[in-house]
Amino acid sequence: MITRQVAVTAALVWHTASFAEPCKIDKARYRYTSAEYNATADFLAVHSEWIGHRSPRTALHLRLPLAGQGQAAFLDDWFVFDQGSSQRIYLMNSTSRSSPSWAGWDDKRSVGPLDTLFNFYAWSAQYVVLVKPPSSGDVAPEYIFLPELHALIPGISGVSPLPGMFVLDRCDA
């Protein structure tokens, strides 16, 4: 257990030192820190009439391995950000299971495997917490934490990894 913690700490220090120029959110690619779970995350611009008060908006894309489906099977899901008068950032799940879409978000629909994922926390390498939703062109956070995700992983993947978060893994050119 201690060896795993040392390895994770060393990897986090390496990632922090690896990026000389700040990575923009549109180019950031994240990996889940629990070694036994190969999940990834990134951000993308999305267009939608429903969320049109500022379109395009930035959405969080999660790619999670599926249970018993082999190495190539993943669950993709997308979330836009919502923030009321507080500094908390909430996630609003896509209504489509095959593409980022929020059409009919207010309509009754079947519950998806990540519909109870609500809270989004992110912070920089200097541990400054994001208090506004990520937007295209922003500097990418170093860490992303989705507190409800750990409890949902066993139902999606059939494994129970150690609790984790997403760490900035690379910055695409």
XYZ file of C-alpha atoms in Angstrom:
173
model
C 0.000 0.000 0.000
C 2.786 2.442 0.887
C 4.628 1.590 -2.341
C 1.503 2.409 -4.365
C 1.106 5.748 -2.553
C 4.764 6.619 -3.191
C 4.375 5.731 -6.887
C 1.210 7.836 -7.212
C 2.857 10.769 -5.410
C 5.930 10.542 -7.672
C 3.692 10.443 -10.760
C 1.778 13.515 -9.590
C 5.023 15.434 -8.994
C 6.284 14.423 -12.453
C 3.036 15.582 -14.102
C 3.190 18.922 -12.336
C 6.743 19.538 -13.554
C 6.116 18.214 -17.082
C 4.134 21.113 -18.510
C 6.262 24.236 -19.031
C 3.492 26.189 -20.780
C 0.030 26.196 -19.232
C -2.191 23.673 -20.990
C -5.468 25.049 -22.341
C -8.613 23.186 -21.392
C -9.393 22.244 -25.017
C -6.083 20.326 -25.274
C -6.034 18.718 -21.809
C -6.272 14.931 -21.431
C -6.775 13.327 -18.021
C -6.389 9.843 -16.577
C -7.903 8.308 -13.465
C -5.301 7.948 -10.714
C -6.355 4.493 -9.530
C -4.003 2.155 -11.425
C -6.552 -0.656 -11.743
C -9.111 1.511 -13.541
C -8.336 2.875 -17.019
C -10.756 5.832 -17.146
C -10.034 9.063 -18.997
C -11.523 12.555 -19.198
C -11.260 15.571 -21.472
C -13.182 18.720 -22.365
C -14.900 19.679 -25.619
C -17.008 22.514 -27.006
C -20.695 21.674 -27.453
C -23.550 23.500 -29.151
C -27.149 23.205 -28.041
C -30.252 25.354 -28.202
C -31.223 24.303 -24.692
C -27.985 25.495 -23.171
C -27.769 28.428 -25.546
C -27.219 31.280 -23.109
C -23.577 30.885 -24.022
C -22.965 28.584 -26.911
C -20.654 26.903 -27.484
C -20.201 25.719 -23.931
C -17.488 23.514 -22.580
C -18.508 19.979 -21.641
C -16.703 17.322 -19.628
C -16.336 13.994 -21.467
C -15.766 10.824 -19.418
C -14.674 7.501 -20.911
C -15.118 4.600 -18.476
C -14.298 0.902 -19.087
C -17.361 -1.381 -19.155
C -17.746 -4.621 -17.188
C -17.098 -7.871 -19.044
C -16.892 -6.239 -22.463
C -13.183 -6.673 -23.203
C -10.456 -4.064 -23.518
C -12.146 -1.994 -26.232
C -15.570 -1.400 -24.632
C -16.143 1.920 -22.925
C -19.024 4.020 -21.658
C -18.790 7.576 -22.968
C -20.790 10.276 -21.226
C -20.847 14.070 -21.385
C -21.697 16.792 -18.875
C -22.153 20.549 -19.072
C -21.551 22.703 -16.039
C -24.102 24.592 -14.006
C -23.557 27.070 -11.230
C -26.172 28.924 -9.263
C -25.387 31.798 -6.940
C -22.871 29.720 -4.985
C -19.317 28.862 -5.957
C -20.200 25.173 -6.322
C -20.038 23.694 -9.806
C -22.622 21.063 -10.739
C -22.766 18.590 -13.615
C -25.724 18.194 -15.971
C -25.668 14.835 -17.762
C -26.213 14.448 -21.516
C -29.636 13.115 -22.519
C -28.059 10.975 -25.243
C -25.996 7.853 -24.590
C -24.186 8.126 -27.935
C -23.300 11.818 -28.326
C -23.199 15.035 -26.319
C -26.769 16.374 -26.391
C -29.040 18.078 -23.900
C -32.170 18.117 -26.082
C -35.220 17.313 -23.966
C -33.262 17.617 -20.728
C -36.376 18.632 -18.818
C -38.382 15.696 -20.234
C -38.829 12.401 -18.422
C -36.232 9.881 -19.619
C -34.610 6.634 -18.551
C -31.948 6.927 -15.911
C -28.387 6.476 -17.141
C -25.502 4.940 -15.172
C -23.973 8.352 -14.396
C -27.142 10.375 -13.773
C -26.276 10.666 -10.072
C -22.922 12.294 -10.807
C -23.523 15.896 -9.716
C -20.491 17.547 -8.154
C -17.388 18.817 -9.949
C -14.259 19.952 -8.134
C -11.072 20.988 -9.897
C -7.884 22.694 -8.856
C -4.564 23.845 -10.226
C -1.085 22.447 -9.589
C -0.778 25.201 -6.963
C -3.960 23.849 -5.281
C -6.115 26.820 -6.258
C -9.702 25.578 -6.455
C -11.766 26.483 -9.536
C -14.804 28.524 -8.535
C -16.205 29.099 -12.036
C -17.160 26.474 -14.616
C -14.396 25.611 -17.105
C -14.614 27.441 -20.410
C -12.857 27.138 -23.767
C -9.466 28.852 -23.698
C -9.068 28.600 -19.907
C -5.947 27.075 -18.419
C -6.691 23.417 -17.684
C -6.947 22.369 -14.056
C -4.330 19.883 -12.886
C -6.833 17.760 -10.945
C -10.515 16.875 -11.326
C -12.476 15.192 -8.551
C -15.987 13.785 -9.019
C -16.943 12.546 -5.527
C -19.863 10.342 -6.595
C -17.881 8.516 -9.308
C -16.112 6.040 -7.007
C -19.454 4.598 -5.837
C -20.701 4.259 -9.451
C -17.632 2.496 -10.916
C -18.436 -1.045 -9.644
C -21.832 -0.998 -11.398
C -20.262 0.170 -14.663
C -17.039 -1.814 -14.745
C -17.434 -4.663 -12.278
C -14.249 -3.621 -10.451
C -13.850 -1.718 -7.199
C -10.720 0.396 -7.595
C -9.235 2.522 -4.867
C -10.772 6.000 -4.690
C -9.211 8.291 -7.238
C -9.426 11.477 -9.220
C -8.428 12.588 -12.679
C -4.969 14.091 -13.132
C -3.728 16.022 -16.149
C -1.860 13.392 -18.159
C -0.940 15.222 -21.352
C -1.590 18.331 -23.373
C -2.276 17.741 -27.081
C -0.497 19.973 -29.566
